[in-house]
Amino acid sequence: MPDSDVIIIGAGVAGLTCGCLLARKGLNVAIFEKNPKVGGCCSSFEKEGFSFDLSVQSLGECQEGGRIWDLLKGLNLLERIRFIPLEPAREYHFPDQKIVQSSRIETHIETLSRLFPGERKGIEQVYYVLRKIFDEFSRIPPSFNWFDPSSFSSQYPFLSRYRDKTFQGLLDEYLFSPFLKMILSVRSSYALLPPEEISVAGMAGIEISYFNHGVSCVQGRVEELPIKLGEAFEKMKGKIFLQREVEKILMDNKKAIGIRLNGGQEFTGEVIVSNIDARKTFTGLLGEDEIPSGFRSKLKGMRPSLSYFILYLGVDMTLEELPVSNNEVFTDYAFSEEYQALYENRIPGQAPFYLIAPSRVNPSHAPEGKGTLCLSMKAPYHFSKAWDQEVIDRLSQDLIGRASTLIPDLKKRILVKAETTPKTIEKWTGNCWGAAYGWAQVPEQSGVHRPQRTTPVPNLFLTGHWTSPGGGIAAVVASGELTAEAIWSKFEGGGF
Ligand SMILES: Cc1cc2nc3c(=O)[nH]c(=O)nc-3n(C[C@H](O)[C@H](O)[C@H](O)COP(=O)(O)OP(=O)(O)OC[C@H]3O[C@@H](n4cnc5c(N)ncnc54)[C@H](O)[C@@H]3O)c2cc1C
């Protein structure tokens, strides 16, 4: 008898979601996590009385009827975790004008149509296509075999039509104004890709999961979400082993049968689920000989998403007087130059940056009379070899200087400072190069082309942002649910 029905490697939000749903079915599930706490990217930390969310700042699908809301309801957690709706969702600051994005799709379309009256039909059409793709994608069965999509185009006409297209292609199909296209493209920067590279499917995931059920922050610390999922999992007799790094997936007769920890201890399971970096799963934990050569070369040619440099500040002011809302993007008009620099491992001068004032929404993040700020910019992992203090200070000064145009005397008011580099993210999550969203959502790594949750190795499944549908909390919750569904249907059908 194996030690567990299901072994999950990694306690990210996807691993926890998958674990909860399988434990609720009565399966015996064990999660092994290398860190001292659950959550992966969805984590928080404290410094000198201030609280900071490491990376995740806002989430889609958390209001009534949304995917995350439904998951929490099903696990009886709705009373134990609160969400704060964000309205507006964001403000985009171009050098000479500001665009406010509502978290409601109808309001957003109306605002844009008023600004560009001749383009109303085109704007509506773009969102119609995104919605259709999102809906079709949500209907794909959990164990969809993307190698043999015989009736694909009739069942999923929009996914089929746009599966190799970029968002820029969709914009060019329906819109004329270059500035309007640019406004609609700012959100692709949240997948760390320009509109000419991000797939329509990837963009549909980001955009519609936000608009469908509002944009929210978790009340208190964002890590309350994985912590509560972990508690629900343990209540259903699931076991979480913290500070246990998996170094090997054990195989027998070409099937995954268990794991070995870096201390040498072995555990067996009927099913193994990997919630970690997919390349590591297949080439590190498994070994290249265990996977078919075609799959191996596909993996080799794939690229991870970019990463971030983040500066967290505890400041001696409440930030109530800040002339902006909570969630700002300061951008310019030169998207392609920016990405060209990032791909050459440079951070362009005057790079677009993001400004968030979390304590304005979550006052508990700062002591009375004080506030928190989170300033960030896209950063390539290879920008610096060591990411030493000198590099960190240079980038921090740049961000502080630019935020000072909005917050006079910012430098003098800083009480606490902490930074996250791509290397920090890599170390904490195990995601190579500090990838923020798993594989980059380019057409050949997106939608039906993304590595699926079922793998070429029998009894080995994937969950999380390295598989389908992709990155972001709402998407990895979807992934956790779909992986659980695929596994459960096999248990139910006597497949194990
Ligand atoms: C800077 C940044 C900002 C972001 N902002 C947002 C946002 O505002 N909104 C949003 O929705 N999404 C955001 N995201 C994306 C989102 O956080 C991720 O897509 C999501 O959390 C990934 O979840 P996951 O479960 O797939 O994996 P992860 O969170 O990566 O979890 C994987 C887990 O596996 C563990 N692990 C790794 N290797 C091993 C091993 N060998 N043995 C055992 N355990 C192991 C890790 O420690 C980790 O806990 C952001 C990401 C980053 C990095």
Coordinates of C-alpha atoms in Angstrom, one line a residue, residues 66-441:
G66 CA -16.4 34.4 -8.6
R67 CA -14.2 31.3 -8.7
I68 CA -12.2 32.0 -5.5
W69 CA -15.4 33.0 -3.7
D70 CA -17.1 29.7 -4.8
L71 CA -14.0 27.7 -3.6
L72 CA -14.0 29.4 -0.2
K73 CA -17.8 28.9 0.1
G74 CA -17.5 25.2 -0.7
L75 CA -14.8 24.9 2.0
N76 CA -16.8 26.9 4.6
L77 CA -14.2 29.6 4.7
L78 CA -16.2 32.6 3.6
E79 CA -16.7 33.7 7.2
R80 CA -13.0 33.5 7.9
I81 CA -11.6 35.6 5.1
R82 CA -12.7 39.0 3.9
F83 CA -12.1 40.8 0.6
I84 CA -12.0 44.6 0.1
P85 CA -13.3 45.6 -3.4
L86 CA -11.1 48.0 -5.3
E87 CA -12.9 50.7 -7.3
P88 CA -11.3 52.0 -9.5
A89 CA -9.2 48.9 -10.2
R90 CA -6.3 51.0 -11.5
E91 CA -5.1 54.3 -12.7
Y92 CA -2.8 54.5 -15.7
H93 CA -0.5 57.5 -15.8
F94 CA 0.8 58.3 -19.2
P95 CA 3.3 61.3 -19.4
D96 CA 0.5 63.7 -20.2
Q97 CA -2.7 62.1 -19.2
K98 CA -4.4 59.8 -16.7
I99 CA -6.9 56.9 -17.5
V100 CA -8.9 55.5 -14.7
Q101 CA -9.9 51.8 -15.1
S102 CA -13.1 50.7 -13.4
S103 CA -13.3 47.2 -12.0
R104 CA -16.7 46.8 -13.8
I105 CA -16.4 45.9 -17.5
E106 CA -19.5 47.9 -18.6
T107 CA -18.2 51.1 -16.9
H108 CA -14.7 50.5 -18.4
I109 CA -16.2 50.1 -21.9
E110 CA -18.3 53.2 -21.4
T111 CA -15.4 55.3 -20.3
L112 CA -13.3 54.3 -23.2
S113 CA -16.2 54.7 -25.7
R114 CA -16.7 58.3 -24.4
L115 CA -13.0 59.0 -24.9
F116 CA -13.0 57.4 -28.4
P117 CA -16.6 57.8 -29.6
G118 CA -15.9 56.5 -33.1
E119 CA -14.5 53.2 -31.7
R120 CA -17.3 52.0 -29.4
K121 CA -18.2 49.1 -31.6
G122 CA -14.5 48.0 -31.9
I123 CA -14.0 48.3 -28.1
E124 CA -17.1 46.2 -27.5
Q125 CA -16.0 43.6 -30.0
V126 CA -12.5 43.3 -28.4
Y127 CA -14.1 42.5 -25.0
Y128 CA -16.7 40.2 -26.7
V129 CA -13.9 38.1 -28.1
L130 CA -12.0 38.1 -24.8
R131 CA -15.1 37.0 -23.0
K132 CA -15.9 34.2 -25.5
I133 CA -12.3 32.9 -25.2
F134 CA -12.5 33.0 -21.5
D135 CA -15.8 31.1 -21.5
E136 CA -14.7 28.5 -24.0
F137 CA -11.5 27.9 -22.0
S138 CA -13.5 27.4 -18.9
R139 CA -15.5 24.7 -20.6
I140 CA -12.5 22.6 -21.7
P141 CA -12.5 19.3 -19.8
P142 CA -9.8 18.8 -17.1
S143 CA -8.0 16.0 -19.0
F144 CA -8.3 17.6 -22.5
N145 CA -5.8 15.9 -24.8
W146 CA -4.3 18.8 -26.8
F147 CA -2.5 16.4 -29.1
D148 CA -5.7 15.3 -30.7
P149 CA -8.2 18.1 -30.8
S150 CA -10.3 16.6 -33.6
S151 CA -13.6 18.5 -33.0
F152 CA -11.8 21.4 -31.4
S153 CA -12.7 24.1 -33.9
S154 CA -16.5 23.4 -33.9
Q155 CA -16.7 23.1 -30.1
Y156 CA -14.3 26.0 -29.3
P157 CA -14.6 28.4 -32.3
F158 CA -13.0 31.5 -30.7
L159 CA -10.2 29.6 -29.0
S160 CA -9.5 27.9 -32.3
R161 CA -9.5 31.1 -34.3
Y162 CA -7.3 33.0 -32.0
R163 CA -5.1 30.2 -30.7
D164 CA -1.9 31.4 -32.5
K165 CA -2.7 35.2 -32.4
T166 CA -1.4 37.9 -30.2
F167 CA -3.4 40.6 -28.4
Q168 CA -1.9 43.2 -30.8
G169 CA -3.5 41.2 -33.7
L170 CA -6.9 41.4 -32.0
L171 CA -6.5 45.1 -31.4
D172 CA -5.5 45.7 -35.0
E173 CA -8.6 43.7 -36.2
Y174 CA -11.1 46.0 -34.5
L175 CA -9.5 49.3 -33.5
F176 CA -7.8 52.3 -35.2
S177 CA -6.5 54.7 -32.6
P178 CA -2.9 53.9 -31.6
F179 CA -3.5 55.5 -28.2
L180 CA -6.7 53.5 -27.5
K181 CA -4.7 50.3 -28.4
M182 CA -2.0 51.4 -26.0
I183 CA -4.5 52.0 -23.1
L184 CA -6.0 48.5 -23.7
S185 CA -2.5 47.1 -23.7
V186 CA -1.3 48.4 -20.4
R187 CA -2.8 45.4 -18.6
S188 CA -0.6 43.0 -20.7
S189 CA 2.3 44.4 -18.6
Y190 CA 0.8 42.5 -15.7
A191 CA 1.8 39.3 -17.6
L192 CA 5.1 41.0 -18.2
L193 CA 4.7 41.0 -22.0
P194 CA 4.0 43.6 -24.6
P195 CA 0.8 43.4 -26.7
E196 CA 2.7 42.1 -29.7
E197 CA 3.8 39.0 -27.7
I198 CA 1.0 38.1 -25.3
S199 CA -1.5 35.6 -26.7
V200 CA -5.2 36.5 -26.9
A201 CA -5.9 33.6 -24.6
G202 CA -3.4 34.9 -22.0
M203 CA -4.9 38.3 -22.2
A204 CA -8.4 37.0 -21.9
G205 CA -7.4 35.2 -18.7
I206 CA -5.9 38.3 -17.1
E207 CA -8.6 40.7 -18.2
I208 CA -11.8 38.7 -17.8
S209 CA -10.9 37.1 -14.5
Y210 CA -10.5 40.6 -13.1
F211 CA -13.6 42.0 -14.7
N212 CA -15.8 39.0 -14.1
H213 CA -16.1 39.3 -10.3
G214 CA -14.4 42.6 -9.4
V215 CA -10.9 43.4 -8.3
S216 CA -10.2 42.9 -4.6
C217 CA -7.5 42.9 -1.9
V218 CA -7.5 40.5 1.0
Q219 CA -8.4 42.2 4.3
G220 CA -5.3 42.0 6.4
R221 CA -2.4 40.1 4.9
V222 CA -2.7 38.4 1.5
E223 CA -1.3 35.2 3.0
E224 CA -4.5 34.7 4.9
L225 CA -5.8 33.0 1.7
P226 CA -3.3 30.2 1.6
I227 CA -3.2 29.9 5.4
K228 CA -7.0 29.4 5.6
L229 CA -6.8 26.9 2.7
G230 CA -4.1 25.0 4.7
E231 CA -6.2 25.0 7.8
A232 CA -9.2 23.7 5.9
F233 CA -7.0 21.0 4.3
E234 CA -5.7 19.8 7.7
K235 CA -9.2 19.8 9.1
M236 CA -10.1 17.3 6.4
K237 CA -7.3 15.1 7.6
G238 CA -4.8 16.3 4.9
K239 CA -1.2 16.5 6.1
I240 CA 1.2 19.4 5.4
F241 CA 4.9 18.8 5.9
L242 CA 6.8 22.1 6.1
Q243 CA 10.5 22.6 5.5
R244 CA 10.6 19.4 3.5
E245 CA 12.2 19.9 0.1
V246 CA 11.5 17.2 -2.5
E247 CA 14.6 16.4 -4.5
K248 CA 13.4 13.4 -6.6
I249 CA 10.2 11.9 -8.0
L250 CA 10.5 8.1 -7.7
M251 CA 9.6 6.0 -10.7
D252 CA 8.8 2.3 -11.1
N253 CA 8.2 0.8 -14.5
K254 CA 8.0 4.3 -16.1
K255 CA 5.3 5.4 -13.6
A256 CA 5.6 8.0 -10.9
I257 CA 5.3 6.2 -7.5
G258 CA 6.6 8.5 -4.8
I259 CA 9.1 11.2 -3.8
R260 CA 12.4 11.5 -2.0
L261 CA 13.2 14.4 0.3
N262 CA 16.6 16.1 0.4
G263 CA 17.2 14.3 3.7
G264 CA 16.8 11.0 2.0
Q265 CA 13.4 10.1 3.4
E266 CA 11.0 8.4 0.9
F267 CA 7.2 8.5 0.6
T268 CA 5.0 6.6 -1.9
G269 CA 1.8 7.8 -3.4
E270 CA -0.7 6.5 -6.0
V271 CA -0.6 9.9 -7.6
I272 CA 2.1 12.6 -7.6
V273 CA 1.2 16.3 -8.3
S274 CA 3.8 18.9 -8.9
N275 CA 3.0 22.5 -8.0
I276 CA 6.6 23.6 -8.7
D277 CA 8.5 24.9 -11.7
A278 CA 7.7 22.5 -14.5
R279 CA 11.2 22.4 -16.0
K280 CA 12.6 21.5 -12.5
T281 CA 9.9 18.8 -12.2
F282 CA 10.8 17.1 -15.4
T283 CA 14.6 17.7 -15.7
G284 CA 15.6 17.9 -12.0
L285 CA 13.1 15.8 -9.9
L286 CA 12.5 13.3 -12.7
G287 CA 15.5 13.2 -14.9
E288 CA 15.5 13.8 -18.7
D289 CA 15.5 10.0 -19.5
E290 CA 12.1 9.6 -17.9
I291 CA 10.3 11.9 -20.4
P292 CA 9.6 11.4 -24.1
S293 CA 12.2 13.2 -26.4
G294 CA 9.5 15.4 -28.1
F295 CA 8.3 16.7 -24.7
R296 CA 11.9 17.2 -23.6
S297 CA 12.7 19.4 -26.6
K298 CA 9.5 21.3 -26.2
L299 CA 10.4 22.1 -22.6
K300 CA 13.9 23.2 -23.6
G301 CA 12.5 25.7 -26.0
M302 CA 10.1 27.2 -23.6
R303 CA 10.7 30.5 -21.8
P304 CA 9.6 31.7 -18.3
S305 CA 7.9 35.0 -17.6
L306 CA 9.9 38.0 -16.5
S307 CA 10.3 39.1 -12.9
Y308 CA 10.1 42.2 -10.7
F309 CA 12.2 44.4 -8.6
I310 CA 10.1 45.5 -5.6
L311 CA 10.7 48.1 -3.0
Y312 CA 8.5 48.1 0.2
L313 CA 8.5 51.2 2.3
G314 CA 7.0 51.9 5.7
V315 CA 6.6 55.7 5.8
D316 CA 5.9 58.4 8.4
M317 CA 2.6 59.5 6.9
T318 CA -0.8 58.0 6.3
L319 CA -0.8 58.6 2.5
E320 CA -4.3 59.9 2.6
E321 CA -3.1 63.0 0.8
L322 CA -1.7 61.0 -2.1
P323 CA -3.2 62.5 -5.3
V324 CA -3.8 59.0 -6.7
S325 CA -5.8 55.9 -5.8
N326 CA -4.3 52.7 -4.6
N327 CA -3.1 50.9 -7.7
E328 CA -1.1 53.0 -10.2
V329 CA 0.9 52.2 -13.3
F330 CA 3.2 55.0 -14.5
T331 CA 3.9 54.2 -18.0
D332 CA 5.0 55.9 -21.2
Y333 CA 4.3 55.3 -24.9
A334 CA 7.4 53.2 -25.7
F335 CA 6.3 49.6 -25.0
S336 CA 8.6 47.9 -27.5
E337 CA 11.7 49.8 -26.5
E338 CA 11.1 48.8 -22.9
Y339 CA 10.8 45.1 -23.7
Q340 CA 13.8 45.2 -26.0
A341 CA 15.9 46.5 -23.1
L342 CA 14.5 43.9 -20.7
Y343 CA 15.3 41.1 -23.2
E344 CA 18.9 42.5 -23.4
N345 CA 19.0 42.2 -19.6
R346 CA 18.8 46.0 -19.1
I347 CA 16.3 48.1 -17.2
P348 CA 15.6 51.1 -19.4
G349 CA 16.1 54.6 -18.0
Q350 CA 12.7 56.0 -16.8
A351 CA 11.2 52.5 -17.0
P352 CA 7.5 52.3 -16.3
F353 CA 6.9 51.6 -12.7
Y354 CA 4.0 50.6 -10.4
L355 CA 2.9 52.4 -7.2
I356 CA 0.7 50.8 -4.7
A357 CA -0.3 52.2 -1.3
P358 CA -1.6 49.1 0.5
S359 CA -2.2 50.7 3.9
R360 CA -4.8 53.1 2.3
V361 CA -6.9 50.0 1.7
N362 CA -5.6 47.9 4.6
P363 CA -4.8 50.3 7.5
S364 CA -3.7 47.3 9.6
H365 CA -0.5 47.2 7.5
A366 CA 1.0 50.2 9.3
P367 CA 1.0 51.5 12.8
E368 CA -1.3 54.5 13.6
G369 CA -0.4 57.6 11.6
K370 CA 2.0 55.7 9.3
G371 CA 1.6 54.1 5.9
T372 CA 3.0 51.5 3.5
L373 CA 4.1 51.9 -0.1
C374 CA 5.1 49.3 -2.6
L375 CA 7.0 50.5 -5.7
S376 CA 8.1 48.1 -8.4
M377 CA 9.4 47.7 -11.9
K378 CA 9.9 44.8 -14.3
A379 CA 13.3 43.3 -14.0
P380 CA 15.2 40.6 -15.9
Y381 CA 16.9 38.0 -13.7
H382 CA 20.2 38.5 -15.6
F383 CA 20.2 42.2 -15.1
S384 CA 22.7 41.6 -12.3
K385 CA 24.7 38.5 -11.4
A386 CA 24.8 39.0 -7.7
W387 CA 21.9 41.4 -7.1
D388 CA 24.2 42.9 -4.5
Q389 CA 23.4 45.9 -2.2
E390 CA 24.9 48.4 -4.7
V391 CA 22.4 47.3 -7.5
I392 CA 19.6 47.2 -5.0
D393 CA 20.4 50.7 -3.7
R394 CA 20.6 52.1 -7.3
L395 CA 17.2 50.7 -8.3
S396 CA 15.6 51.7 -5.0
Q397 CA 16.9 55.3 -5.3
D398 CA 15.5 55.4 -8.9
L399 CA 12.1 54.3 -7.7
I400 CA 12.1 56.7 -4.7
G401 CA 13.1 59.6 -6.9
R402 CA 10.3 59.0 -9.3
A403 CA 7.7 58.4 -6.6
S404 CA 8.9 61.7 -4.9
T405 CA 7.2 63.7 -7.7
L406 CA 3.9 62.5 -6.1
I407 CA 5.0 62.4 -2.5
P408 CA 7.1 65.3 -1.6
D409 CA 9.8 64.6 1.0
L410 CA 9.3 60.9 0.6
K411 CA 12.9 60.2 1.2
K412 CA 12.8 61.9 4.6
R413 CA 9.7 60.1 5.6
I414 CA 11.0 56.5 5.1
L415 CA 11.1 54.6 8.3
V416 CA 11.4 51.0 7.0
K417 CA 12.7 49.6 3.7
A418 CA 12.9 46.1 2.2
E419 CA 13.4 44.9 -1.3
T420 CA 12.7 41.8 -3.4
T421 CA 14.7 41.0 -6.5
P422 CA 14.2 38.2 -9.1
K423 CA 16.7 36.2 -7.1
T424 CA 14.7 36.6 -3.9
I425 CA 11.6 35.4 -5.7
E426 CA 13.5 32.4 -7.2
K427 CA 14.9 31.4 -3.8
W428 CA 11.6 31.7 -2.0
T429 CA 9.4 29.9 -4.6
G430 CA 11.8 27.8 -6.6
N431 CA 10.5 29.4 -9.8
C432 CA 13.4 29.7 -12.2
W433 CA 14.7 33.3 -12.8
G434 CA 12.1 34.5 -10.3
A435 CA 9.4 34.0 -13.0
A436 CA 6.3 35.8 -11.7
Y437 CA 3.7 33.9 -13.7
G438 CA 5.2 30.5 -14.8
W439 CA 5.7 30.2 -18.5
A440 CA 5.4 33.5 -20.5
Q441 CA 1.9 33.7 -22.0

